[in-house]
Amino acid sequence: MNAPRLHRPSTLRGRLALLALAIAAILIAVPIATFNLVLHGQLGHQIEQQLRTRATAVASTVTAHADGTITVRQTPNDAVADRIGWIYQGTTNIERPHATAALQRAADSMAGAGRRYENVAGSRLFALPLNHSGHQVGTVVTQVSLESYNFTTRTVLAGSVTLALLLPACVYWLARMIVGRALRPVTAMSASAAQHSEDGITKRFSTHSRPAELAEVGGHLDTLLEKQAAVLRHEKQLTAELSHELRTPLARICAETEWLTAHPRSNAEQQASHQAIADAAERMRQICRTLLTEARSGTVGPGRCQAREVLEALAQRARSEHPDAPPITVHGAAVTVGVPAPLLERILTPLLDNARRYATTQVTLEYTAGENGVEITVADDGPGVSHAVSSQIFEPGYRADPQDGHDGAGLGLALSRRLARAVDGDLTLDTTTTGARFMIRLPAK
């Protein structure tokens, strides 16, 4: 049969109280055991001293002769001597006290036997040899009742055991009470954490009016909450940006699919529509790969592309998708940009969408190589950006005029600037010209 296993308390208060109980038990048990051992030794020493004193007192009344005889002198203390000791000449008892048969037999056996001490019937006996000229001619045997000593020993032991049981119990109770009071701030923090889980991660534990240790824990928890909040914000931002960027190619796929199924089409029309769907799907794939790569590492992998090829491809796509929009012209000599083509496309697309939406007669793309890298300018001849909002247009979710008739989410410019800065570039607004003029600075290769 297996013995039952002892389980540790599940609460910190219970464990600390149990630890205090164990320490108290050890600290109490050792002194109490030592005290009882010392007391037992002291009482035994006192008994031996008393027996020796009595034996000496009896021996002082005895005279040993050369012929081996013993003479007992009569003294005023004979009555006392008769009660405490035996006198033997050789092994013959010549004086004895009133004693039980067991004590008498023990005393007789100790006469001339060489044994010094013996415990019999609740008494302790001591034998003192009587010598003459180096030879033992007699023995004095004395006895002391052990009843009072045993009573003292038992009383002290019972009291010590009671104290050894009560003190740890009191220590355990006090430890639980003290630890419980000490852990109240922890309980409050736990309740606060539960409240945080219901209210989201906007609240913080704070370190005000807390013990130093808990203030440190609260600070670390607040740091973790800040990091978690940052991760969630980044996740929301990535989700919003993916939604924003995928909206146009997805709309193109839906439109082409609807167009294909609406009426019978010729083979050439079907092939053109299929190609448009494939191109839109490829754009979606590149968008996802570019944004997810940047989101995972915070940087964009190495790469390079020809500025004219990317800008011409964007202009051509815009013309095919929006034939009624103002024309887009591209100007510049051959320049190599130190970023991958999909990334350059992601940076430029929101700017071109805005330029096409607000332009009156034309949109211009210009690119030049300078000492600080490649500068690409996206300009239109529309109403431009007012000075009042020029400092806010790059904030995620900001729209200068929510009632302007388009369904943008205000994420395009913020995304373009973030991607440009991810490759050590930048995106700025030139407020000194008419219309809107955005300047992109990127590294050159």
Coordinates of C-alpha atoms in Angstrom, one line a residue:
M1 CA 0.0 0.0 0.0
N2 CA 1.4 3.3 -1.1
A3 CA 1.9 6.0 1.6
P4 CA -0.2 9.2 1.0
R5 CA 1.8 11.9 -0.7
L6 CA 2.1 15.3 1.1
H7 CA 1.2 18.2 -1.2
R8 CA 2.6 21.6 -0.8
P9 CA 0.1 24.4 -0.3
S10 CA -1.1 25.9 -3.5
T11 CA -0.9 29.5 -2.3
L12 CA 2.2 31.6 -1.7
R13 CA 0.9 32.6 1.8
G14 CA 0.5 28.9 2.7
R15 CA 4.0 28.0 1.5
L16 CA 5.6 30.9 3.3
A17 CA 3.7 30.1 6.5
L18 CA 4.7 26.4 6.2
L19 CA 8.3 27.5 5.7
A20 CA 8.1 29.7 8.8
L21 CA 6.6 26.7 10.7
A22 CA 9.4 24.4 9.7
I23 CA 12.1 27.0 10.7
A24 CA 10.3 27.7 14.0
A25 CA 10.0 24.0 14.7
I26 CA 13.8 23.5 14.1
L27 CA 14.7 26.6 16.1
I28 CA 12.5 25.5 19.0
A29 CA 13.2 21.8 19.0
V30 CA 16.9 22.1 19.2
P31 CA 17.0 24.4 22.3
I32 CA 14.3 22.4 24.0
A33 CA 16.1 19.1 23.4
T34 CA 19.4 20.6 24.5
F35 CA 17.7 22.1 27.6
N36 CA 16.2 18.7 28.6
L37 CA 19.5 16.9 28.1
V38 CA 21.4 19.5 30.2
L39 CA 18.7 19.4 32.9
H40 CA 18.8 15.6 33.0
G41 CA 22.6 15.7 33.3
Q42 CA 22.4 18.4 36.0
L43 CA 19.8 16.4 38.0
G44 CA 21.9 13.3 37.7
H45 CA 25.0 15.2 38.9
Q46 CA 23.0 16.6 41.9
I47 CA 21.9 13.0 42.8
E48 CA 25.4 11.8 42.7
Q49 CA 26.6 14.7 44.8
Q50 CA 23.9 14.0 47.3
L51 CA 24.7 10.3 47.4
R52 CA 28.5 11.0 47.9
T53 CA 27.7 13.6 50.7
R54 CA 25.5 11.1 52.5
A55 CA 28.0 8.3 52.1
T56 CA 30.8 10.6 53.4
A57 CA 28.6 11.6 56.4
V58 CA 28.0 7.9 57.2
A59 CA 31.6 6.9 56.7
S60 CA 32.7 9.6 59.2
T61 CA 31.0 7.6 61.9
V62 CA 32.9 4.4 61.1
T63 CA 36.4 3.4 62.2
A64 CA 38.2 0.6 60.3
H65 CA 40.8 -1.5 62.2
A66 CA 43.8 -3.4 61.1
D67 CA 42.2 -6.7 61.8
G68 CA 39.5 -6.0 59.3
T69 CA 36.8 -5.1 61.9
I70 CA 34.7 -2.0 61.8
T71 CA 33.5 0.0 64.8
V72 CA 30.5 2.4 64.4
R73 CA 30.6 5.3 66.7
Q74 CA 27.4 6.6 68.1
T75 CA 26.7 10.2 67.2
P76 CA 23.8 12.6 67.6
N77 CA 23.0 12.0 63.8
D78 CA 22.6 8.3 64.1
A79 CA 18.9 8.5 63.4
V80 CA 19.7 10.3 60.2
A81 CA 22.4 7.9 59.2
D82 CA 20.1 5.0 59.9
R83 CA 17.7 6.3 57.4
I84 CA 20.1 6.9 54.5
G85 CA 22.7 4.2 54.5
W86 CA 24.0 0.7 55.1
I87 CA 27.3 -0.2 56.8
Y88 CA 29.0 -3.4 55.8
Q89 CA 32.0 -5.1 57.4
G90 CA 33.2 -7.2 54.5
T91 CA 29.9 -8.5 53.2
T92 CA 28.2 -8.5 56.6
N93 CA 25.6 -5.9 57.1
I94 CA 26.1 -4.3 60.6
E95 CA 23.9 -1.2 60.1
R96 CA 21.0 -0.7 57.9
P97 CA 18.1 1.8 57.4
H98 CA 14.4 0.9 57.1
A99 CA 14.2 -0.1 53.5
T100 CA 12.3 -2.4 51.2
A101 CA 13.4 -5.9 50.4
A102 CA 14.4 -4.9 46.9
L103 CA 16.7 -2.1 48.2
Q104 CA 18.1 -4.4 50.8
R105 CA 19.1 -7.0 48.2
A106 CA 20.6 -4.4 46.0
A107 CA 22.6 -2.9 48.9
D108 CA 23.8 -6.4 49.9
S109 CA 24.9 -7.2 46.3
M110 CA 27.0 -4.0 46.2
A111 CA 28.9 -4.7 49.4
G112 CA 32.5 -5.5 48.4
A113 CA 31.4 -6.0 44.7
G114 CA 33.0 -2.9 43.3
R115 CA 29.9 -1.5 41.7
R116 CA 29.5 2.2 42.5
Y117 CA 25.9 3.0 41.4
E118 CA 22.7 1.1 40.8
N119 CA 19.1 2.1 40.2
V120 CA 16.5 0.0 42.0
A121 CA 12.8 0.5 42.7
G122 CA 12.7 4.2 42.1
S123 CA 15.9 4.9 44.1
R124 CA 19.6 5.3 43.3
L125 CA 22.2 3.6 45.4
F126 CA 25.9 4.5 45.8
A127 CA 28.6 2.3 47.3
L128 CA 31.6 3.9 49.1
P129 CA 34.5 1.5 50.0
L130 CA 36.0 1.6 53.5
N131 CA 39.7 1.0 53.3
H132 CA 42.5 0.4 55.8
S133 CA 46.1 0.3 54.7
G134 CA 45.1 0.0 51.1
H135 CA 42.7 -2.9 51.7
Q136 CA 38.9 -2.7 51.6
V137 CA 37.5 -3.8 54.9
G138 CA 33.9 -2.5 54.5
T139 CA 31.4 -0.6 52.4
V140 CA 29.0 2.2 53.0
V141 CA 25.9 2.2 50.8
T142 CA 23.6 5.2 50.6
Q143 CA 20.4 5.7 48.6
V144 CA 18.3 8.6 47.3
S145 CA 14.7 8.4 46.1
L146 CA 14.4 9.4 42.5
E147 CA 10.7 10.3 42.7
S148 CA 11.2 14.1 43.0
Y149 CA 13.8 14.1 40.3
N150 CA 11.7 12.0 38.0
F151 CA 8.7 14.2 38.7
T152 CA 10.8 17.3 37.8
T153 CA 12.1 15.7 34.7
R154 CA 8.6 14.6 33.5
T155 CA 7.1 18.0 34.3
V156 CA 9.8 19.9 32.4
L157 CA 9.6 17.5 29.5
A158 CA 5.8 17.8 29.3
G159 CA 6.1 21.6 29.5
S160 CA 8.8 21.6 26.8
V161 CA 6.7 19.4 24.5
T162 CA 3.7 21.6 25.0
L163 CA 5.7 24.7 24.3
A164 CA 7.3 23.0 21.3
L165 CA 3.8 22.3 19.9
L166 CA 2.2 25.7 20.8
L167 CA 5.0 28.0 19.6
P168 CA 5.2 26.6 16.0
A169 CA 1.4 26.7 15.8
C170 CA 1.4 30.3 16.9
V171 CA 4.2 31.1 14.5
Y172 CA 2.3 29.4 11.7
W173 CA -0.8 31.4 12.5
L174 CA 1.1 34.7 12.8
A175 CA 3.0 34.0 9.6
R176 CA -0.2 33.4 7.6
M177 CA -1.6 36.6 9.0
I178 CA 1.5 38.7 8.4
V179 CA 2.1 37.3 5.0
G180 CA -1.5 37.7 4.1
R181 CA -1.3 41.4 5.0
A182 CA 2.0 41.8 3.2
L183 CA 0.5 40.2 0.1
R184 CA -2.5 42.5 -0.1
P185 CA -0.7 44.7 -2.6
V186 CA -0.1 41.6 -4.7
T187 CA -3.8 40.7 -4.5
A188 CA -4.7 44.2 -5.5
M189 CA -2.3 43.9 -8.5
S190 CA -3.9 40.6 -9.4
A191 CA -7.4 42.2 -9.3
S192 CA -6.0 45.1 -11.4
A193 CA -4.6 42.6 -13.9
A194 CA -8.0 40.9 -14.2
Q195 CA -9.6 44.3 -14.8
H196 CA -7.0 45.1 -17.4
S197 CA -7.8 41.8 -19.2
E198 CA -11.4 43.0 -19.4
D199 CA -10.7 46.6 -20.4
G200 CA -7.9 45.9 -22.8
I201 CA -4.3 46.9 -22.5
T202 CA -4.7 50.7 -22.2
K203 CA -4.4 50.7 -18.4
R204 CA -1.1 50.4 -16.5
F205 CA -0.2 49.1 -13.1
S206 CA 1.9 52.1 -12.1
T207 CA 4.5 52.2 -9.4
H208 CA 2.9 54.8 -7.2
S209 CA 2.4 54.0 -3.5
R210 CA 3.6 50.4 -3.9
P211 CA 6.4 48.6 -2.0
A212 CA 9.7 48.7 -3.7
E213 CA 9.6 45.1 -4.9
L214 CA 6.1 45.4 -6.2
A215 CA 6.9 48.7 -7.8
E216 CA 9.7 47.0 -9.7
V217 CA 7.4 44.2 -10.8
G218 CA 4.7 46.8 -11.8
G219 CA 7.3 48.6 -13.9
H220 CA 8.3 45.5 -15.7
L221 CA 4.6 44.6 -16.3
D222 CA 3.9 48.1 -17.6
T223 CA 6.9 47.7 -20.0
L224 CA 5.5 44.3 -21.2
L225 CA 2.1 46.0 -21.7
E226 CA 3.7 48.8 -23.7
K227 CA 5.5 46.2 -25.9
Q228 CA 2.2 44.3 -26.3
A229 CA 0.4 47.5 -27.2
A230 CA 3.0 48.4 -29.7
V231 CA 2.7 44.9 -31.3
L232 CA -1.1 45.3 -31.5
R233 CA -0.7 48.7 -33.0
H234 CA 1.7 47.4 -35.5
E235 CA -0.6 44.5 -36.3
K236 CA -3.5 46.9 -36.8
Q237 CA -1.4 49.2 -38.9
L238 CA -0.2 46.3 -41.1
T239 CA -3.8 45.0 -41.5
A240 CA -5.0 48.4 -42.5
E241 CA -2.2 48.9 -44.9
L242 CA -2.7 45.6 -46.6
S243 CA -6.4 46.3 -46.9
H244 CA -5.6 49.7 -48.4
E245 CA -3.1 48.4 -50.9
L246 CA -5.0 45.3 -51.9
R247 CA -8.2 47.2 -52.5
T248 CA -7.4 48.4 -56.0
P249 CA -6.1 45.1 -57.5
L250 CA -8.9 43.2 -55.8
A251 CA -11.5 45.6 -57.3
R252 CA -9.9 45.1 -60.7
I253 CA -10.2 41.3 -60.3
C254 CA -13.9 41.6 -59.3
A255 CA -14.6 44.0 -62.2
E256 CA -13.0 41.7 -64.8
T257 CA -14.7 38.6 -63.4
E258 CA -18.1 40.4 -63.5
W259 CA -17.4 41.6 -67.0
L260 CA -16.5 38.1 -68.1
T261 CA -19.6 36.5 -66.8
A262 CA -22.0 39.3 -67.8
H263 CA -22.1 38.5 -71.6
P264 CA -20.4 36.2 -74.0
R265 CA -16.9 37.4 -75.0
S266 CA -14.6 36.8 -77.9
N267 CA -11.4 34.8 -77.4
A268 CA -9.3 38.0 -77.6
E269 CA -11.5 39.7 -75.0
Q270 CA -11.3 36.7 -72.7
Q271 CA -7.5 36.5 -73.0
A272 CA -7.2 40.2 -72.3
S273 CA -9.5 39.9 -69.2
H274 CA -7.6 36.9 -68.0
Q275 CA -4.3 38.7 -68.4
A276 CA -5.7 41.7 -66.4
I277 CA -6.8 39.3 -63.6
A278 CA -3.4 37.6 -63.6
D279 CA -1.7 41.0 -63.4
A280 CA -3.9 42.1 -60.6
A281 CA -3.2 38.9 -58.7
E282 CA 0.5 39.3 -59.2
R283 CA 0.3 42.8 -57.9
M284 CA -1.5 41.5 -54.8
R285 CA 1.2 38.9 -54.3
Q286 CA 3.9 41.6 -54.5
I287 CA 2.1 43.9 -52.2
C288 CA 1.7 41.1 -49.6
R289 CA 5.4 40.0 -49.9
T290 CA 6.7 43.6 -49.7
L291 CA 4.6 44.7 -46.7
L292 CA 5.0 41.5 -44.8
T293 CA 8.8 41.4 -45.3
E294 CA 9.0 45.0 -44.0
A295 CA 6.7 44.3 -41.1
R296 CA 8.7 41.2 -39.9
S297 CA 12.1 42.8 -39.9
G298 CA 11.4 46.5 -39.9
T299 CA 13.7 46.8 -42.9
V300 CA 13.6 45.9 -46.6
G301 CA 16.0 43.4 -48.2
P302 CA 18.6 44.6 -50.7
G303 CA 17.7 45.2 -54.3
R304 CA 17.9 47.7 -57.1
C305 CA 15.8 48.8 -60.0
Q306 CA 15.7 51.3 -62.9
A307 CA 13.6 54.3 -62.0
R308 CA 12.3 54.8 -65.5
E309 CA 11.1 51.2 -65.9
V310 CA 9.1 51.3 -62.7
L311 CA 7.7 54.8 -63.3
E312 CA 6.7 54.1 -66.9
A313 CA 5.0 50.8 -65.8
L314 CA 3.0 52.7 -63.2
A315 CA 2.0 55.4 -65.7
Q316 CA 1.0 52.8 -68.3
R317 CA -1.1 50.9 -65.8
A318 CA -2.8 54.1 -64.6
R319 CA -3.6 55.0 -68.2
S320 CA -5.2 51.6 -68.8
E321 CA -7.1 51.5 -65.5
H322 CA -8.2 55.1 -65.6
P323 CA -8.4 56.2 -69.2
D324 CA -10.4 59.4 -68.4
A325 CA -7.9 60.6 -65.8
P326 CA -5.4 63.4 -66.5
P327 CA -2.4 62.1 -68.4
I328 CA 0.8 61.1 -66.6
T329 CA 4.2 62.1 -68.0
V330 CA 7.6 60.8 -66.9
H331 CA 10.8 62.8 -67.1
G332 CA 14.4 61.9 -66.3
A333 CA 17.6 60.2 -67.4
A334 CA 18.6 56.7 -66.6
V335 CA 18.9 56.3 -62.8
T336 CA 19.4 53.2 -60.7
V337 CA 17.5 53.2 -57.4
G338 CA 18.9 51.2 -54.5
V339 CA 15.6 49.5 -53.6
P340 CA 13.6 46.6 -55.1
A341 CA 11.1 47.5 -57.8
P342 CA 8.1 46.2 -55.7
L343 CA 9.0 48.5 -52.9
L344 CA 9.4 51.5 -55.2
E345 CA 6.0 50.7 -56.6
R346 CA 4.5 50.6 -53.1
I347 CA 6.0 54.0 -52.3
L348 CA 4.8 55.6 -55.5
T349 CA 1.3 54.1 -55.8
P350 CA -0.5 56.1 -53.1
L351 CA 1.1 59.3 -54.4
L352 CA 0.0 58.6 -58.0
D353 CA -3.5 57.7 -56.8
N354 CA -3.8 61.1 -55.0
A355 CA -2.3 63.0 -57.9
R356 CA -4.6 61.4 -60.4
R357 CA -7.6 62.0 -58.1
Y358 CA -6.9 65.7 -57.6
A359 CA -5.1 66.7 -60.8
T360 CA -6.8 69.1 -63.2
T361 CA -4.9 68.6 -66.5
Q362 CA -1.8 66.6 -65.8
V363 CA 0.4 64.5 -63.4
T364 CA 4.2 64.7 -63.7
L365 CA 6.8 62.2 -62.5
E366 CA 10.4 63.4 -62.4
Y367 CA 13.5 61.6 -61.2
T368 CA 17.1 62.8 -60.8
A369 CA 20.3 61.5 -59.2
G370 CA 22.0 63.7 -56.7
E371 CA 24.6 63.6 -53.9
N372 CA 22.1 62.4 -51.4
G373 CA 20.6 59.7 -53.6
V374 CA 17.8 59.5 -56.1
E375 CA 15.0 62.1 -55.8
I376 CA 11.6 61.3 -57.4
T377 CA 8.9 64.0 -57.6
V378 CA 5.2 63.4 -58.0
A379 CA 3.4 66.6 -58.9
D380 CA -0.1 67.5 -60.1
D381 CA -1.8 70.8 -61.0
G382 CA -4.8 70.4 -58.6
P383 CA -5.8 72.5 -55.6
G384 CA -2.8 71.4 -53.6
V385 CA -2.5 70.9 -49.9
S386 CA -3.2 73.9 -47.6
H387 CA -0.7 75.0 -45.0
A388 CA -3.1 74.3 -42.2
V389 CA -3.0 70.5 -42.8
S390 CA 0.4 70.1 -44.4
S391 CA 1.9 68.8 -41.1
Q392 CA -0.9 66.2 -40.6
I393 CA -1.3 64.6 -44.0
F394 CA 1.4 61.9 -43.2
E395 CA -0.4 60.8 -40.0
P396 CA -2.1 57.4 -40.4
G397 CA -5.8 57.7 -40.8
Y398 CA -5.8 61.4 -41.5
R399 CA -7.9 62.8 -44.3
A400 CA -7.9 66.5 -45.1
D401 CA -11.5 66.4 -46.4
P402 CA -13.5 63.3 -45.5
Q403 CA -16.4 64.6 -47.7
D404 CA -14.4 64.8 -50.9
G405 CA -16.2 61.8 -52.5
H406 CA -13.5 59.1 -52.5
D407 CA -13.3 56.2 -50.1
G408 CA -9.7 56.4 -49.0
A409 CA -8.7 55.5 -45.4
G410 CA -6.0 58.1 -45.0
L411 CA -3.3 55.5 -45.0
G412 CA -1.5 55.9 -48.3
L413 CA 0.8 58.8 -47.5
A414 CA 1.7 57.4 -44.1
L415 CA 2.6 54.0 -45.7
S416 CA 4.7 55.7 -48.4
R417 CA 6.7 57.7 -45.9
R418 CA 7.2 54.7 -43.6
L419 CA 8.4 52.5 -46.4
A420 CA 10.7 55.3 -47.7
R421 CA 12.2 55.8 -44.2
A422 CA 12.6 52.0 -43.8
V423 CA 15.4 52.1 -46.5
D424 CA 17.0 55.3 -45.1
G425 CA 15.0 57.6 -47.4
D426 CA 12.2 60.0 -46.8
L427 CA 9.0 61.5 -48.2
T428 CA 8.3 65.2 -47.9
L429 CA 5.8 67.8 -49.2
D430 CA 6.9 70.9 -51.1
T431 CA 4.7 73.7 -49.9
T432 CA 6.3 76.4 -52.0
T433 CA 4.6 75.4 -55.3
T434 CA 1.1 75.5 -56.7
G435 CA -0.7 72.2 -56.8
A436 CA 0.6 69.2 -54.8
R437 CA 4.3 68.3 -55.1
F438 CA 5.7 65.3 -53.1
M439 CA 9.4 64.6 -53.1
I440 CA 10.8 61.1 -52.5
R441 CA 14.4 60.6 -51.5
L442 CA 15.8 57.1 -51.9
P443 CA 19.4 55.6 -51.8
A444 CA 21.1 55.2 -55.1
K445 CA 23.2 52.2 -56.4

